[in-house]
XYZ file of C-alpha atoms in Angstrom:
510
model
C -63.339 -68.296 48.278
C -60.994 -68.956 45.378
C -57.373 -67.826 45.450
C -56.035 -65.531 42.773
C -53.091 -66.388 40.562
C -50.031 -64.168 40.084
C -49.822 -61.619 37.255
C -47.150 -63.606 35.439
C -49.331 -66.730 35.506
C -52.291 -64.714 34.203
C -50.173 -63.406 31.350
C -49.229 -66.934 30.290
C -52.856 -67.999 30.486
C -53.931 -65.035 28.355
C -51.313 -65.824 25.713
C -52.854 -69.266 25.329
C -56.490 -68.147 25.466
C -56.672 -64.930 23.472
C -55.574 -64.341 19.896
C -52.655 -61.975 19.186
C -54.819 -58.989 18.308
C -57.011 -59.261 21.476
C -54.243 -59.904 23.950
C -53.659 -56.213 24.816
C -57.350 -55.573 25.649
C -57.571 -58.734 27.719
C -54.460 -57.808 29.668
C -55.870 -54.359 30.356
C -59.126 -55.813 31.695
C -57.278 -58.342 33.825
C -54.981 -55.656 35.245
C -57.956 -53.563 36.330
C -59.570 -56.542 38.011
C -56.331 -57.476 39.706
C -55.628 -53.979 41.008
C -58.779 -53.861 43.161
C -57.688 -56.560 45.557
C -53.914 -56.788 45.260
C -52.502 -53.260 45.105
C -49.931 -54.055 47.736
C -48.364 -56.882 45.662
C -48.342 -55.075 42.275
C -45.378 -52.786 43.098
C -42.935 -55.650 42.877
C -43.658 -56.270 39.170
C -43.100 -52.681 37.949
C -40.060 -51.532 35.983
C -37.136 -49.683 37.518
C -36.755 -45.954 36.953
C -34.115 -46.431 34.228
C -36.288 -48.985 32.430
C -39.333 -46.750 32.553
C -37.371 -43.822 31.048
C -35.650 -45.872 28.371
C -36.721 -46.002 24.733
C -38.613 -49.174 23.896
C -38.929 -50.619 20.469
C -42.452 -51.225 19.205
C -42.534 -54.066 16.717
C -44.649 -54.046 13.588
C -44.414 -50.310 12.780
C -41.885 -50.441 9.944
C -43.198 -49.172 6.612
C -40.173 -50.106 4.504
C -41.278 -51.493 1.165
C -40.190 -54.974 0.127
C -39.877 -53.864 -3.484
C -37.097 -51.274 -3.205
C -37.454 -50.232 -6.848
C -40.491 -48.154 -5.839
C -38.375 -45.865 -3.679
C -36.410 -43.042 -5.284
C -34.046 -42.020 -2.514
C -32.665 -44.658 -0.187
C -29.978 -44.571 2.428
C -27.037 -46.840 1.644
C -27.367 -49.269 4.558
C -25.276 -52.396 4.189
C -26.104 -55.130 6.674
C -26.399 -58.641 5.260
C -24.998 -58.887 1.755
C -24.446 -61.399 -1.029
C -21.597 -60.800 -3.485
C -21.802 -61.593 -7.187
C -19.072 -61.322 -9.810
C -18.620 -62.004 -13.515
C -15.482 -63.899 -14.527
C -14.591 -62.684 -18.012
C -10.828 -63.250 -18.219
C -7.919 -64.704 -16.282
C -7.887 -67.761 -14.083
C -10.464 -68.842 -11.540
C -8.008 -67.803 -8.819
C -8.027 -64.247 -10.192
C -11.825 -64.154 -10.061
C -11.864 -65.468 -6.493
C -9.223 -62.928 -5.414
C -11.291 -60.109 -6.885
C -14.388 -61.303 -5.000
C -12.342 -61.652 -1.794
C -11.264 -58.031 -2.170
C -14.908 -57.045 -2.669
C -15.741 -58.881 0.561
C -13.040 -56.891 2.383
C -14.501 -53.675 0.976
C -17.983 -54.680 2.139
C -16.723 -55.452 5.648
C -14.925 -52.112 5.753
C -18.245 -50.433 4.933
C -19.905 -52.255 7.847
C -21.598 -55.181 6.096
C -21.894 -58.845 7.012
C -20.991 -60.965 3.991
C -23.187 -64.058 3.798
C -22.261 -65.596 0.456
C -20.474 -64.936 -2.818
C -21.017 -66.330 -6.303
C -19.088 -65.972 -9.569
C -20.401 -66.589 -13.089
C -18.252 -67.392 -16.115
C -19.236 -65.191 -19.092
C -17.554 -63.634 -22.099
C -18.901 -60.250 -21.040
C -21.495 -58.967 -18.516
C -25.118 -59.194 -19.626
C -26.403 -55.853 -20.899
C -29.717 -56.190 -19.059
C -29.132 -57.892 -15.693
C -25.300 -58.145 -15.522
C -25.422 -61.935 -15.008
C -28.296 -62.958 -17.304
C -31.964 -63.545 -16.538
C -31.583 -67.206 -15.571
C -28.685 -66.591 -13.190
C -30.572 -63.631 -11.749
C -33.379 -66.022 -10.760
C -30.812 -68.311 -9.119
C -29.373 -65.279 -7.305
C -32.880 -64.526 -6.041
C -33.008 -68.024 -4.487
C -29.621 -67.437 -2.821
C -30.889 -64.146 -1.377
C -33.998 -65.848 0.010
C -32.018 -68.728 1.524
C -29.489 -66.466 3.249
C -31.891 -63.697 4.282
C -29.750 -60.997 2.685
C -31.062 -57.490 2.105
C -28.363 -56.261 -0.327
C -26.589 -57.603 -3.406
C -23.162 -56.160 -4.301
C -21.873 -56.628 -7.843
C -18.131 -56.747 -8.528
C -18.147 -54.122 -11.275
C -19.741 -50.839 -12.263
C -23.346 -51.367 -13.345
C -25.254 -49.146 -15.726
C -28.526 -47.574 -14.520
C -30.499 -50.070 -16.606
C -28.655 -53.051 -15.147
C -29.347 -51.822 -11.620
C -33.078 -51.461 -12.308
C -33.503 -54.810 -14.045
C -31.482 -56.789 -11.503
C -33.412 -55.234 -8.606
C -36.684 -56.143 -10.327
C -35.623 -59.797 -10.264
C -33.931 -60.216 -6.877
C -36.341 -57.829 -5.055
C -33.629 -56.438 -2.776
C -31.296 -53.482 -3.019
C -28.489 -53.837 -5.577
C -25.329 -51.722 -5.579
C -22.088 -52.003 -7.502
C -18.412 -51.798 -6.617
C -18.255 -48.073 -7.358
C -21.090 -47.205 -4.956
C -19.445 -49.340 -2.264
C -16.082 -47.567 -2.593
C -17.798 -44.169 -2.600
C -19.591 -45.085 0.619
C -16.286 -46.068 2.274
C -14.696 -42.807 1.157
C -17.648 -40.846 2.558
C -17.205 -42.581 5.937
C -13.450 -41.985 6.164
C -13.020 -38.478 4.733
C -12.202 -36.058 7.547
C -10.721 -32.893 6.022
C -12.722 -30.219 4.210
C -10.999 -30.965 0.926
C -11.514 -34.714 1.278
C -15.218 -34.328 2.016
C -15.668 -32.007 -0.959
C -13.877 -34.437 -3.286
C -16.004 -37.359 -2.111
C -19.216 -35.338 -2.442
C -18.312 -34.389 -6.011
C -17.601 -38.022 -6.918
C -20.898 -39.139 -5.377
C -22.889 -36.560 -7.329
C -21.143 -37.554 -10.563
C -22.081 -41.163 -9.890
C -25.711 -40.463 -8.911
C -26.532 -38.017 -11.703
C -27.385 -40.623 -14.377
C -28.945 -42.978 -11.802
C -31.756 -40.789 -10.452
C -35.041 -42.636 -10.836
C -38.376 -43.352 -9.173
C -41.211 -40.965 -8.493
C -39.432 -38.065 -10.169
C -40.190 -39.370 -13.665
C -43.790 -38.163 -13.545
C -44.056 -35.297 -11.069
C -44.215 -31.607 -12.074
C -45.042 -32.247 -15.719
C -46.933 -29.357 -17.316
C -48.322 -28.798 -20.820
C -46.922 -26.177 -23.102
C -48.886 -23.596 -25.098
C -50.430 -24.075 -28.527
C -53.114 -26.449 -29.686
C -54.634 -28.544 -26.953
C -53.545 -26.122 -24.278
C -55.398 -23.197 -22.865
C -54.767 -20.448 -20.409
C -52.680 -21.166 -17.307
C -51.207 -24.304 -18.826
C -47.812 -22.917 -19.760
C -45.064 -23.948 -17.397
C -41.477 -25.042 -17.163
C -42.188 -28.321 -18.924
C -39.764 -30.147 -16.597
C -40.350 -33.341 -14.746
C -39.246 -33.639 -11.163
C -36.241 -35.755 -12.154
C -35.091 -33.107 -14.638
C -35.268 -30.470 -11.915
C -33.236 -32.690 -9.585
C -30.584 -33.240 -12.246
C -30.305 -29.516 -12.905
C -29.834 -28.818 -9.201
C -27.195 -31.545 -8.928
C -25.296 -30.016 -11.853
C -25.375 -26.642 -10.117
C -24.042 -28.191 -6.903
C -21.309 -29.986 -8.851
C -20.214 -26.720 -10.471
C -20.071 -25.063 -7.054
C -18.114 -28.011 -5.607
C -15.575 -27.858 -8.435
C -14.983 -24.162 -7.740
C -14.405 -24.884 -4.040
C -11.975 -27.708 -4.826
C -10.121 -25.427 -7.264
C -9.705 -22.851 -4.475
C -8.347 -25.519 -2.121
C -6.030 -26.702 -4.891
C -4.572 -23.197 -5.114
C -3.508 -23.319 -1.474
C -1.884 -26.719 -1.998
C -0.010 -25.449 -5.068
C 1.285 -22.414 -3.168
C 2.775 -24.673 -0.495
C 4.244 -26.925 -3.165
C 5.810 -23.952 -4.992
C 7.264 -22.694 -1.727
C 8.988 -26.033 -1.200
C 10.306 -25.930 -4.761
C 11.572 -22.378 -4.277
C 13.599 -23.539 -1.296
C 14.795 -26.555 -3.295
C 13.357 -29.049 -0.794
C 13.100 -32.508 -2.412
C 9.770 -34.285 -2.097
C 9.022 -37.994 -1.725
C 5.494 -39.395 -2.258
C 4.290 -42.657 -0.731
C 1.926 -44.408 -3.135
C 0.547 -47.902 -3.136
C -2.378 -50.244 -2.820
C -4.849 -49.688 -0.023
C -3.946 -51.447 3.245
C -0.361 -52.005 2.046
C 1.032 -50.151 5.081
C 1.674 -46.636 3.725
C 0.622 -44.863 6.920
C 2.647 -47.291 9.039
C 5.706 -46.566 6.897
C 5.134 -42.805 7.212
C 4.928 -43.127 11.000
C 8.093 -45.241 11.077
C 10.074 -42.768 8.942
C 8.822 -39.474 10.431
C 6.837 -40.222 13.607
C 3.808 -38.494 12.071
C 1.267 -40.329 14.240
C -1.146 -40.958 11.361
C -4.059 -43.342 11.978
C -3.057 -46.947 11.307
C -5.810 -49.538 10.960
C -6.081 -52.945 9.326
C -8.838 -51.801 6.982
C -9.161 -50.653 3.392
C -8.967 -46.881 2.864
C -8.448 -46.217 6.582
C -6.791 -42.867 5.760
C -7.844 -40.680 2.842
C -6.565 -37.215 3.628
C -2.986 -36.640 2.397
C -0.341 -35.961 5.030
C 2.947 -34.135 4.346
C 5.738 -34.395 6.922
C 9.300 -33.116 7.101
C 12.011 -35.758 7.157
C 15.806 -35.923 7.130
C 18.176 -38.311 5.398
C 21.062 -39.985 7.269
C 23.430 -37.435 5.686
C 21.369 -34.524 7.048
C 19.458 -33.534 3.907
C 15.899 -32.307 4.418
C 13.001 -33.548 2.316
C 9.208 -33.841 2.536
C 7.361 -37.150 2.747
C 3.739 -37.172 1.522
C 1.253 -39.966 2.242
C -1.347 -40.259 -0.542
C -4.710 -41.975 -0.858
C -4.582 -45.723 -1.422
C -5.413 -47.273 -4.756
C -7.457 -50.343 -5.608
C -8.270 -52.395 -8.679
C -10.921 -50.784 -10.879
C -10.727 -47.537 -8.926
C -13.792 -45.517 -10.039
C -12.894 -42.831 -12.539
C -15.137 -40.448 -10.584
C -12.705 -40.717 -7.670
C -9.654 -40.342 -9.893
C -11.068 -37.088 -11.271
C -12.238 -35.783 -7.880
C -8.941 -36.631 -6.128
C -6.755 -35.423 -8.996
C -5.543 -32.395 -7.022
C -4.500 -34.708 -4.179
C -2.858 -37.229 -6.502
C -0.824 -34.445 -8.068
C 1.459 -34.818 -5.056
C 2.673 -37.997 -6.765
C 3.188 -36.286 -10.129
C 5.192 -33.405 -8.646
C 7.362 -35.566 -6.395
C 11.065 -36.170 -6.965
C 10.772 -39.794 -5.862
C 7.921 -42.299 -5.405
C 7.985 -44.946 -2.693
C 5.694 -47.581 -4.212
C 4.525 -49.634 -1.226
C 3.227 -53.138 -1.902
C 1.867 -55.707 0.563
C 4.318 -58.598 0.540
C 1.853 -60.863 2.395
C -0.859 -60.422 -0.262
C -1.648 -63.489 -2.414
C -1.048 -61.528 -5.644
C 1.307 -58.571 -5.046
C 2.078 -58.270 -8.778
C -1.565 -57.368 -9.419
C -1.322 -54.629 -6.807
C 1.755 -53.212 -8.527
C -0.010 -53.179 -11.892
C -3.166 -51.522 -10.517
C -1.211 -48.726 -8.808
C 0.961 -48.064 -11.843
C -2.157 -47.744 -13.982
C -3.440 -44.935 -11.742
C 0.030 -43.330 -11.691
C -0.083 -43.223 -15.485
C -3.529 -41.589 -15.327
C -2.180 -38.696 -13.224
C 0.860 -38.233 -15.476
C 3.616 -39.343 -13.088
C 5.307 -41.936 -15.268
C 8.611 -40.019 -15.404
C 9.150 -39.905 -11.630
C 11.804 -42.315 -10.261
C 10.317 -45.187 -8.262
C 11.456 -47.418 -5.415
C 9.337 -50.512 -4.785
C 9.008 -51.020 -1.022
C 7.770 -54.532 -0.232
C 6.159 -54.024 3.181
C 5.082 -56.626 5.768
C 8.197 -58.675 5.090
C 7.838 -60.273 8.534
C 4.585 -61.963 7.423
C 5.369 -62.561 3.743
C 6.333 -65.825 2.089
C 10.119 -65.838 1.511
C 9.609 -67.206 -2.004
C 7.274 -64.301 -2.835
C 9.829 -61.814 -1.524
C 12.577 -63.367 -3.626
C 10.379 -63.261 -6.714
C 9.494 -59.588 -6.223
C 13.076 -58.538 -5.511
C 14.255 -60.420 -8.590
C 11.650 -58.928 -10.944
C 11.764 -55.329 -9.654
C 15.108 -53.671 -10.331
C 14.962 -51.114 -7.508
C 13.150 -52.833 -4.658
C 13.691 -53.423 -0.948
C 11.826 -55.607 1.545
C 10.977 -53.877 4.842
C 8.649 -54.207 7.806
C 7.157 -50.974 9.093
C 5.888 -52.787 12.186
C 9.197 -54.306 13.313
C 11.584 -51.787 11.701
C 13.319 -54.367 9.533
C 15.552 -52.782 6.822
C 14.266 -49.255 7.565
C 17.853 -47.950 7.810
C 18.629 -49.418 4.391
C 15.510 -47.760 2.988
C 16.595 -44.364 4.360
C 20.018 -44.802 2.784
C 18.389 -45.732 -0.531
C 16.194 -42.609 -0.388
C 19.308 -40.519 0.303
C 21.005 -41.936 -2.794
C 17.981 -41.558 -5.083
C 16.979 -38.006 -4.162
C 18.205 -35.357 -6.612
C 21.327 -33.640 -5.379
C 22.231 -29.949 -5.740
C 24.037 -29.296 -8.982
C 26.946 -27.067 -7.861
C 29.822 -28.008 -5.570
C 31.501 -24.988 -4.026
C 33.969 -24.119 -1.249
C 33.550 -20.736 0.414
C 34.885 -18.864 3.433
C 31.757 -17.219 4.857
C 32.316 -14.418 7.425
C 30.679 -14.881 10.791
C 28.575 -11.796 10.096
C 26.759 -13.757 7.324
C 25.561 -16.673 9.399
C 22.306 -16.830 7.409
C 24.197 -18.133 4.391
C 25.656 -20.945 6.485
C 22.202 -21.817 7.781
C 20.782 -21.850 4.240
C 23.613 -24.067 3.095
C 22.634 -26.577 5.775
C 18.899 -26.349 4.992
C 18.965 -26.202 1.197
C 22.193 -27.976 0.307
C 24.442 -30.833 1.245
C 27.355 -29.933 3.525
C 30.425 -31.984 2.677
C 32.766 -30.402 5.245
C 32.673 -27.456 7.647
C 35.566 -25.792 9.485
C 35.559 -22.764 11.760
C 38.585 -20.498 11.126
C 39.542 -17.072 12.539
C 38.280 -15.420 9.335
C 34.943 -17.250 9.187
C 33.290 -20.584 8.414
C 35.007 -22.592 5.689
C 32.304 -24.554 3.913
C 32.521 -27.196 1.258
C 28.956 -27.747 0.115
C 26.843 -28.897 -2.792
C 24.047 -26.367 -3.412
C 21.694 -25.203 -6.145
C 22.721 -22.487 -8.574
C 20.919 -19.584 -6.860
C 22.622 -20.174 -3.525
C 25.937 -20.837 -5.276
C 25.767 -17.368 -6.811
C 25.362 -15.848 -3.334
C 28.295 -17.848 -1.973
C 30.606 -17.058 -4.898
C 31.930 -13.699 -3.515
C 33.319 -15.621 -0.518
C 35.192 -18.237 -2.533
C 38.976 -18.055 -1.787
C 40.978 -16.696 -4.731
C 42.815 -19.948 -5.631
C 39.506 -21.785 -5.808
C 37.459 -19.171 -7.639
C 38.177 -20.726 -11.031
C 37.568 -24.338 -10.087
C 33.913 -24.480 -9.078
C 32.410 -27.684 -10.409
C 28.878 -28.259 -11.580
C 27.713 -31.836 -11.787
C 24.977 -30.827 -14.202
C 26.873 -28.572 -16.611
C 30.516 -29.472 -16.070
C 33.223 -26.948 -15.042
C 32.139 -23.349 -14.865
C 34.324 -20.218 -15.037
C 33.558 -17.496 -12.554
């Protein structure tokens, strides 16, 4: 009588004997034969309860097409990417810095960057962005690295996307689509999500393609057509574009309604003469860290590009006791898509309506001057060129001292700080206090104790120079705006009634 082998040994023997396609049937037959004589030993090879209930992946069932150009709608899924850029101007270091920033954007979106290539050209190729020959070389790089996505460092036209995908045979996206994807991941508020959705629809509208070019086509009336042939005459892609335009119109109306609420709050602050300070700067320069250091706002801080998108407005106080608002805005980046600038215009208006801009720049960046230029370009686009600006060189604890000296020498009003360690934060607060617009009228009034609200308003809306409590009331020497000065005028002592000074208009007679 021959002895039987164990199930694991039988499985190994079957793997060597039977082809791949017949292995399952052979295992089933062997299991049945084994179960007749060895039921008592089979229990030890079964899975645990948790393993039996768990989901198991079945290989070989994926139906994803290798040629992605045949698919109309695809989910933006960045996994293993190759970067490609066109170097048209500047030095080779500038081109490499731009590609390094693209790599940081790709990692923020959740991709694994495998390789990056740059081509020197006078201008991008109109057909394939890098030329047909270089596109073939890019195809070899994609095959060698096993990448499934190519990211181009620029905004590609619909034709360039189609032609380049035809050559490399993997998904191709551009810098704009990558930034839009990051914004879609990080937007949390209702207004932020609506702005990102509008920008995405504006970007996708001219890039719809695929099956929709031929579906739903119907003949019109007249010669060659008979009964029941009249129809809308639209292709599927035309119908999709019309629906996207309708959604965009609806989204713009919703954003306009949200903008109204933001403007009401802004007008309320102006009515109470509360100065406003806007924090603007390059993405990942440390704007949220600076806001937390100055106000304790508790905003998310992360070493990633565009970690925070939704604007945050917090109340702050200068060392002299003056109240002001501090607004954290969305970060900027080189070649920021114009779709985003238009969609986030209502949010960026916080910069245009501010009394002072804190322009935050990363002092540890290899090229901080380029960051300054990119941010100022966007500030010009939103019409905030007339707002006073303080350049705040952040991350001074990690920056090169020579870079700090160069920035402080070139920028007239600049200060080097560290939001992480608190270095020079007190000096920054004092600089903000000096740069904020001051109330125009200086007045001294003896306010009765029965009008305590005027004293409180003087503290909230003005700058109290001195305060003394007398038997008749509170003797205030304050600098306030004209409306509050008019309310305090009846309480000005007689000898002082003719000597009220206005820093804006000179002496005034009461």
